mmCIF file of C-alpha atoms and ligand atoms in Angstrom:
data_model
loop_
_atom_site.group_PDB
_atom_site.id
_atom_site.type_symbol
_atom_site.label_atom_id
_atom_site.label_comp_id
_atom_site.label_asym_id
_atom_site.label_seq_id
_atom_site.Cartn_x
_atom_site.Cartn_y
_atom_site.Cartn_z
ATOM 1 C CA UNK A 3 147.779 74.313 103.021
ATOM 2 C CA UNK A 4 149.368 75.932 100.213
ATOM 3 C CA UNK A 5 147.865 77.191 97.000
ATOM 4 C CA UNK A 6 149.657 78.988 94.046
ATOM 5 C CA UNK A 7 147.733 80.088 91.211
ATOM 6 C CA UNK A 8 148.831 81.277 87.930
ATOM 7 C CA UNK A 9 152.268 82.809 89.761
ATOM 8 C CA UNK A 10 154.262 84.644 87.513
ATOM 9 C CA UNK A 11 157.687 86.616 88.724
ATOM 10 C CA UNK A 12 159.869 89.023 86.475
ATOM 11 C CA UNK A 13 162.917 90.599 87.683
ATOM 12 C CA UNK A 14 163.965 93.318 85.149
ATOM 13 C CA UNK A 15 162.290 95.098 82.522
ATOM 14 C CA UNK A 16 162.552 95.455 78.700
ATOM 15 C CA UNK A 17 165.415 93.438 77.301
ATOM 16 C CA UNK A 18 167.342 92.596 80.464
ATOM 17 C CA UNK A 19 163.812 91.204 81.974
ATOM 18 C CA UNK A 20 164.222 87.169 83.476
ATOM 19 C CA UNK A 21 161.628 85.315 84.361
ATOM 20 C CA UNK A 22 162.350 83.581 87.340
ATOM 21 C CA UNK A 23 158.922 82.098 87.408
ATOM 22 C CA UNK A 24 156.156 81.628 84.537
ATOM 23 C CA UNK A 25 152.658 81.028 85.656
ATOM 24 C CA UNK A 26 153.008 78.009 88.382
ATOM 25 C CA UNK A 27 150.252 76.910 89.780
ATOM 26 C CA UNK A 28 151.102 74.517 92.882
ATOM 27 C CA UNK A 29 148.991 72.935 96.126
ATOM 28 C CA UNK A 30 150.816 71.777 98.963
ATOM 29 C CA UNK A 31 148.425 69.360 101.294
ATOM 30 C CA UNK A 32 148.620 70.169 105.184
ATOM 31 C CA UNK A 33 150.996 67.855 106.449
ATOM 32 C CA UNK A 34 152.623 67.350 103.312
ATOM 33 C CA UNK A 35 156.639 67.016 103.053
ATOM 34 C CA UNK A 36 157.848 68.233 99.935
ATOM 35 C CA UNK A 37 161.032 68.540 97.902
ATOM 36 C CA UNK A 38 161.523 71.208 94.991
ATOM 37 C CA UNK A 39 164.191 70.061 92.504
ATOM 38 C CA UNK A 40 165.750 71.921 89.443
ATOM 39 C CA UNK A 41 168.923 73.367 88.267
ATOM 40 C CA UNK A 42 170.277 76.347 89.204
ATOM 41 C CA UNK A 43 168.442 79.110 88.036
ATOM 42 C CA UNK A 44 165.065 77.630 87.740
ATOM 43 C CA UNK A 45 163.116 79.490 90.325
ATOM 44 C CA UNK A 46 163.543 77.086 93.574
ATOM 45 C CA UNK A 47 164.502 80.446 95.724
ATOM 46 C CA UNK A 48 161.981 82.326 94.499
ATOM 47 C CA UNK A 49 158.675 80.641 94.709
ATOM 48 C CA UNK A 50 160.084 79.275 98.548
ATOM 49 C CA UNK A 51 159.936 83.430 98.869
ATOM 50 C CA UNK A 52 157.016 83.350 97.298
ATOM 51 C CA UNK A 53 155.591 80.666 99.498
ATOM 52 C CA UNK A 54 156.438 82.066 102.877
ATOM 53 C CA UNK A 55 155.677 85.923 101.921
ATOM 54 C CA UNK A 56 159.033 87.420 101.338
ATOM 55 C CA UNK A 57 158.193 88.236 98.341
ATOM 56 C CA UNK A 58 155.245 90.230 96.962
ATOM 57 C CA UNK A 59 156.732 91.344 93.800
ATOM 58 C CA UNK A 60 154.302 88.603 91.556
ATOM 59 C CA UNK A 61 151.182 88.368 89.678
ATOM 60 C CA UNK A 62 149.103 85.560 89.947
ATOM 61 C CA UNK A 63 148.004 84.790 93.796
ATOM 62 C CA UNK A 64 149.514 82.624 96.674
ATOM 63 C CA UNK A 65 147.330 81.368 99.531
ATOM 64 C CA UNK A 66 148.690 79.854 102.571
ATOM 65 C CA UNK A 67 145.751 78.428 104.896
ATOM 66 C CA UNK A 68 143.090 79.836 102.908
ATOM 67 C CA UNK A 69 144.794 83.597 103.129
ATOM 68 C CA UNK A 70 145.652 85.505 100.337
ATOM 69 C CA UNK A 71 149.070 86.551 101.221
ATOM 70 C CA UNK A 72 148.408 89.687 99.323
ATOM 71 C CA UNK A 73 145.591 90.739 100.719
ATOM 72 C CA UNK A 74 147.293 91.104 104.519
ATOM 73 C CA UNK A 75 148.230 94.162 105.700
ATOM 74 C CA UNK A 76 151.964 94.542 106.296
ATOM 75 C CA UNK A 77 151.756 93.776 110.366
ATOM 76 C CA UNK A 78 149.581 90.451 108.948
ATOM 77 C CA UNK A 79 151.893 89.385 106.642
ATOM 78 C CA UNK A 80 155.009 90.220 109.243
ATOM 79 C CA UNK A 81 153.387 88.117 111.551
ATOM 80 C CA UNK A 82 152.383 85.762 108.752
ATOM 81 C CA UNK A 83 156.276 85.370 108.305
ATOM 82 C CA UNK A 84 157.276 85.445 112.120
ATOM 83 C CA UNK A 85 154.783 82.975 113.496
ATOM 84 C CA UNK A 86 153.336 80.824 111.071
ATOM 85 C CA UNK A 87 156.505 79.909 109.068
ATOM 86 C CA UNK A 88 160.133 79.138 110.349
ATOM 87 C CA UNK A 89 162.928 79.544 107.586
ATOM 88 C CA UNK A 90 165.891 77.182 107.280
ATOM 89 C CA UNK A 91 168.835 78.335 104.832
ATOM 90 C CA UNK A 92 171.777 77.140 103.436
ATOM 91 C CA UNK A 93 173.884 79.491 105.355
ATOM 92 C CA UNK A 94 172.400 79.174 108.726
ATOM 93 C CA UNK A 95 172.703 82.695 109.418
ATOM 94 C CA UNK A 96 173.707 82.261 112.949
ATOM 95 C CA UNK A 97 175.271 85.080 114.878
ATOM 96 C CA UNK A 98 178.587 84.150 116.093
ATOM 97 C CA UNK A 99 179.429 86.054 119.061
ATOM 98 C CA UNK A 100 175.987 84.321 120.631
ATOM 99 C CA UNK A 101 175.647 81.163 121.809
ATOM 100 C CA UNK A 102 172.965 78.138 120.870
ATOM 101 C CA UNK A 103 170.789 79.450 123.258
ATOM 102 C CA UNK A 104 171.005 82.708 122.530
ATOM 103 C CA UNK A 105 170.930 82.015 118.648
ATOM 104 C CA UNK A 106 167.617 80.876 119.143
ATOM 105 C CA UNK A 107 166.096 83.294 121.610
ATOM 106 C CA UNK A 108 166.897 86.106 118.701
ATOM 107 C CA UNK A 109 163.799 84.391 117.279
ATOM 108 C CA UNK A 110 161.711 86.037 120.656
ATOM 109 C CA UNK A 111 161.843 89.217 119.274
ATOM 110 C CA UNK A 112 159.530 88.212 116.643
ATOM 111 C CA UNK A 113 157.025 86.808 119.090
ATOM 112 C CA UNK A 114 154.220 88.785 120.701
ATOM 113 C CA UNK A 115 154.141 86.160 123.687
ATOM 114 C CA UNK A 116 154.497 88.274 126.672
ATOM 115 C CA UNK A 117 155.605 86.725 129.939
ATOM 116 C CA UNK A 118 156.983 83.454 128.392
ATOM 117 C CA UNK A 119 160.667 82.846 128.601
ATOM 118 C CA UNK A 120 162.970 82.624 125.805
ATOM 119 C CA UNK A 121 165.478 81.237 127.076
ATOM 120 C CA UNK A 122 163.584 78.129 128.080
ATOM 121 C CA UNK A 123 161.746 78.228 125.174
ATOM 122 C CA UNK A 124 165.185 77.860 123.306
ATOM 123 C CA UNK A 125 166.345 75.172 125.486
ATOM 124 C CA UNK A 126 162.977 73.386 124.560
ATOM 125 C CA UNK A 127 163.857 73.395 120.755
ATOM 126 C CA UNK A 128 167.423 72.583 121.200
ATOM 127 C CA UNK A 129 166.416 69.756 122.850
ATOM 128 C CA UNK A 130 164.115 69.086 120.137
ATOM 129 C CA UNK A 131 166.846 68.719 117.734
ATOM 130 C CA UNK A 132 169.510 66.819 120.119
ATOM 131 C CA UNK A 133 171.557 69.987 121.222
ATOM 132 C CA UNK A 134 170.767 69.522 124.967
ATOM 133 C CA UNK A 135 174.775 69.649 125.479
ATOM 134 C CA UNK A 136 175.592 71.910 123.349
ATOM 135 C CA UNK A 137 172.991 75.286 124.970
ATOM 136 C CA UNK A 138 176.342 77.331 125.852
ATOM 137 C CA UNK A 139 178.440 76.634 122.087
ATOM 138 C CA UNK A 140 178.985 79.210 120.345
ATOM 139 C CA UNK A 141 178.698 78.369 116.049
ATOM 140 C CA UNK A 142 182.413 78.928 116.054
ATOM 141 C CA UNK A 143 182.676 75.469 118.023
ATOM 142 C CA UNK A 144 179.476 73.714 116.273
ATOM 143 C CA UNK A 145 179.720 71.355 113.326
ATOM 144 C CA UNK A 146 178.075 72.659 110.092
ATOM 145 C CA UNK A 147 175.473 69.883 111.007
ATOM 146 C CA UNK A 148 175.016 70.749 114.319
ATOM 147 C CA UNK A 149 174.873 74.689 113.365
ATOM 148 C CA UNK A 150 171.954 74.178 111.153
ATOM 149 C CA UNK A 151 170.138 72.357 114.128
ATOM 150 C CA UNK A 152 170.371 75.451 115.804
ATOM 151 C CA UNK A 153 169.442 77.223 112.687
ATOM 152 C CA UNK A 154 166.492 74.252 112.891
ATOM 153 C CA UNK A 155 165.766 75.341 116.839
ATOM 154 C CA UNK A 156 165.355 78.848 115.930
ATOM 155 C CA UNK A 157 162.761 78.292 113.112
ATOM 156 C CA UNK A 158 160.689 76.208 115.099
ATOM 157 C CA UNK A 159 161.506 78.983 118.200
ATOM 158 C CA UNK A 160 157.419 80.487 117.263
ATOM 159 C CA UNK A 161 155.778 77.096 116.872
ATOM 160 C CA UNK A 162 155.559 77.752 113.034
ATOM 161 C CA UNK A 163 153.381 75.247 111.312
ATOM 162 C CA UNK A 164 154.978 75.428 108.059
ATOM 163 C CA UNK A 165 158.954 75.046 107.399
ATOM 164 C CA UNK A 166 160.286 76.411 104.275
ATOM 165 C CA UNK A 167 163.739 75.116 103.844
ATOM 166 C CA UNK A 168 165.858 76.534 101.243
ATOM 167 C CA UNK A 169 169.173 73.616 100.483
ATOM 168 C CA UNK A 170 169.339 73.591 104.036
ATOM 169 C CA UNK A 171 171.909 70.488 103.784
ATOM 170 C CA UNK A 172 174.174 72.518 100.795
ATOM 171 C CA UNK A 173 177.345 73.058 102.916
ATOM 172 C CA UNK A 174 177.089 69.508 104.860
ATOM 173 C CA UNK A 175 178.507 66.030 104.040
ATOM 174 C CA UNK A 176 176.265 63.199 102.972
ATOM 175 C CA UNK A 177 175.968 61.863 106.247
ATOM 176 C CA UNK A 178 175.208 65.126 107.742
ATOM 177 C CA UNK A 179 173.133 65.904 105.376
ATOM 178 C CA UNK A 180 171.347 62.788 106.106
ATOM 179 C CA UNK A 181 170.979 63.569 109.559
ATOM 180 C CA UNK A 182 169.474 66.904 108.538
ATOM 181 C CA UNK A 183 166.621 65.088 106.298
ATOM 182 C CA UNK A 184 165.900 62.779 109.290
ATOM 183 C CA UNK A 185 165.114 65.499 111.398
ATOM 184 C CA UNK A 186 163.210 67.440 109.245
ATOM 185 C CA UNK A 187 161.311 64.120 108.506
ATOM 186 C CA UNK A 188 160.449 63.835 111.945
ATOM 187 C CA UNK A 189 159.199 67.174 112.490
ATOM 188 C CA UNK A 190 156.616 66.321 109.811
ATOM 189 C CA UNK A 191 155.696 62.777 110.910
ATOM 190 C CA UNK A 192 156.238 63.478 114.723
ATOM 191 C CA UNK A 193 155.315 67.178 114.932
ATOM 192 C CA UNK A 194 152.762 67.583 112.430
ATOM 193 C CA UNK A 195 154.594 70.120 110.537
ATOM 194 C CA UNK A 196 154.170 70.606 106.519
ATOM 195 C CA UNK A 197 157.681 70.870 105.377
ATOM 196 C CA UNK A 198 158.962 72.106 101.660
ATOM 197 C CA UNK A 199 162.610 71.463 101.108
ATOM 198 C CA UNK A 200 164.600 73.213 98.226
ATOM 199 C CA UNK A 201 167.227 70.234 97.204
ATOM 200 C CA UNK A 202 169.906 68.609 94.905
ATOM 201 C CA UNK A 203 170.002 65.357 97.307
ATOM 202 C CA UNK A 204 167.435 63.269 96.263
ATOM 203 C CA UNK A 205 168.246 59.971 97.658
ATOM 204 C CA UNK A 206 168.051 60.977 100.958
ATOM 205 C CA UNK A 207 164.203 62.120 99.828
ATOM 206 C CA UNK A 208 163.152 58.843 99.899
ATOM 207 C CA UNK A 209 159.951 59.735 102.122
ATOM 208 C CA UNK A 210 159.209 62.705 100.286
ATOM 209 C CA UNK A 211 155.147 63.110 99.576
ATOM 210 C CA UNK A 212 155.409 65.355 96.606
ATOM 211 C CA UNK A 213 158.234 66.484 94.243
ATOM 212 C CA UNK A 214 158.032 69.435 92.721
ATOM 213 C CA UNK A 215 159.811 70.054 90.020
ATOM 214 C CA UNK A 216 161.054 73.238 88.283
ATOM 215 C CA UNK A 217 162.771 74.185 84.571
ATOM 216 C CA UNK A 218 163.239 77.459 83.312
ATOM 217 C CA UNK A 219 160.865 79.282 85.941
ATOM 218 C CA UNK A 220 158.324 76.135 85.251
ATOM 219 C CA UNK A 221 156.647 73.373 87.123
ATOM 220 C CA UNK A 222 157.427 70.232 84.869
ATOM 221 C CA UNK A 223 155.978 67.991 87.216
ATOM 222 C CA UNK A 224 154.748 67.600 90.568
ATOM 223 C CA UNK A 225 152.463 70.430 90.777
ATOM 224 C CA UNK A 226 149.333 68.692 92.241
ATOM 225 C CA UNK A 227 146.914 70.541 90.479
HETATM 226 N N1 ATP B 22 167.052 89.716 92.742
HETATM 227 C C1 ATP B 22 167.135 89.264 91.488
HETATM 228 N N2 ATP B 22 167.354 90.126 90.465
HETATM 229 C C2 ATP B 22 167.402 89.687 89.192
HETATM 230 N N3 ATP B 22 167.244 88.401 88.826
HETATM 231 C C3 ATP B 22 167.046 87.505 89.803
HETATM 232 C C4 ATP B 22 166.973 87.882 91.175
HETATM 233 N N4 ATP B 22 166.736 86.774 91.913
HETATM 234 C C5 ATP B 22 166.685 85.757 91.042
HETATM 235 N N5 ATP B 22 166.856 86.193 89.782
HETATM 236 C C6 ATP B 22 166.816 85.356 88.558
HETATM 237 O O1 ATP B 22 165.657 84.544 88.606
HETATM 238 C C7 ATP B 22 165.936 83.210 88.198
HETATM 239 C C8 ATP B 22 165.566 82.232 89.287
HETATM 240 O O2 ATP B 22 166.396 82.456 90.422
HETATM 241 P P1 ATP B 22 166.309 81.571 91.749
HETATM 242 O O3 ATP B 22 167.214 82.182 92.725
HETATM 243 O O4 ATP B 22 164.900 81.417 92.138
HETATM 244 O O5 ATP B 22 166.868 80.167 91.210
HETATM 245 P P2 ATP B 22 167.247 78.853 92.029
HETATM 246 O O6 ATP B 22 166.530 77.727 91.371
HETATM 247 O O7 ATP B 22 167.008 79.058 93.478
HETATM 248 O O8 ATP B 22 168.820 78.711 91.729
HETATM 249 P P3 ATP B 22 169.986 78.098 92.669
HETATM 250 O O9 ATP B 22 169.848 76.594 92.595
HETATM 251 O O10 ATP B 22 171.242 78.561 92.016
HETATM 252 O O11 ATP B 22 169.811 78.622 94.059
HETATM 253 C C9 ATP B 22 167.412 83.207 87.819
HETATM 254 O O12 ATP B 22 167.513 83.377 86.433
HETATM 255 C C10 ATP B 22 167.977 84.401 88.542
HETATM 256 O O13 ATP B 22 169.069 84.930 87.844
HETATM 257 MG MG1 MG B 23 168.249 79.074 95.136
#
């Protein structure tokens, strides 16, 4: 589903120039649930931006379905972003003063589906992830496990077939952060949805199909080419 070639990313020039990537190459298989490992520093963020077309700054080329991300147009690649791939952060950049419900149907303004109704739609997903009593919280009285199921809800608000998840369990507990894999699990084994996971926690990776990982900007293993 996902093919890097030969991806190289510079921030900087001259002296102060870092290479936060050095030619990775990478496939990720449709249906594929991947974690990317390394230390801090070695490129996780940026090939998951890379990956899922927020950024364009890079030589070398990244495909996703067969498309060459570079070669869209900016509405292609906005919808690229918007509809074919749901985002999961750390942070789960909620809005506070909105509720679950409304935390998700934000995601509706990104859709082009005329005539549907967010806020069912958003009810749909929360159920998804086992919010169903919590539609009318606002993140101010959510767990940090339950806010990133909303966070969850939201990116699959556009029916996304790819979820790029960058240390989405960083600010939860063990447990939690358990729960959090599970859940992602099943929306690759249940859903059908290919699933790369930016993460320190590798024990609870224990169903992982492909670990990628990085060192200094370089894929040391798990590259599948
Ligand atoms: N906007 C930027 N400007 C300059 N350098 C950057 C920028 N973003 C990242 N870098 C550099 O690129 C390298 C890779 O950064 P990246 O954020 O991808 O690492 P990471 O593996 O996600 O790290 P962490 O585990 O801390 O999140 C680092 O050396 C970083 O300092
Ligand atoms: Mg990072």
């Amino acid at each position: 589903m996902i093919q890097l070639e030969d991806i190289t990313r510079v921030y900087g020039k001259g002296d102060s120039a870092a290479f936060a990537l050095r030619s990775v190459s990478l496939r990720v298989g449709a249906g594929a649930f991947v974690r990317i490992a390394g230390t801090s520093g070695s490129g996780k963020t940026t090939l998951l931006n890379v990956m899922g077309g927020l950024d364009s700054g890079y030589t070398g080329s990244a495909a996703v379905d067969k498309r060459d991300l570079k070669s869209m147009s900016d509405r292609e690649l906005s919808r690229f972003r918007n509809r074919t791939v749901g985002f999961v952060f750390q942070h789960f950049h909620l809005l506070d003063h909105l509720d679950a419900r409304q935390n998700v149907s934000v995601a509706s303004f990104f859709s082009e589906e005329d005539g549907s109704d967010p806020a069912a739609r958003a009810e749909e997903v929360l159920v998804r992830v086992g919010l169903e009593s919590k539609l009318s919280r606002r993140p101010g009285e959510l767990s940090g496990g339950q806010k990133q199921r909303v966070a969850i809800a939201r990116a699959l608000f556009n029916r996304p077939r790819l979820i790029l998840a960058d240390e989405p369990t960083g600010n939860l507990d063990t447990r939690t952060s358990g729960q959090i894999i599970e859940l992602l699990e099943s929306l690759n084994r249940d859903d059908g949805l290919t699933v790369v996971v930016v993460t320190h926690e590798a024990p609870l990776f224990r169903n992982a199909t492909q670990t990628v990982r990085l060192e200094d900007g370089r894929i040391v293993a798990g590259g599948g080419t």
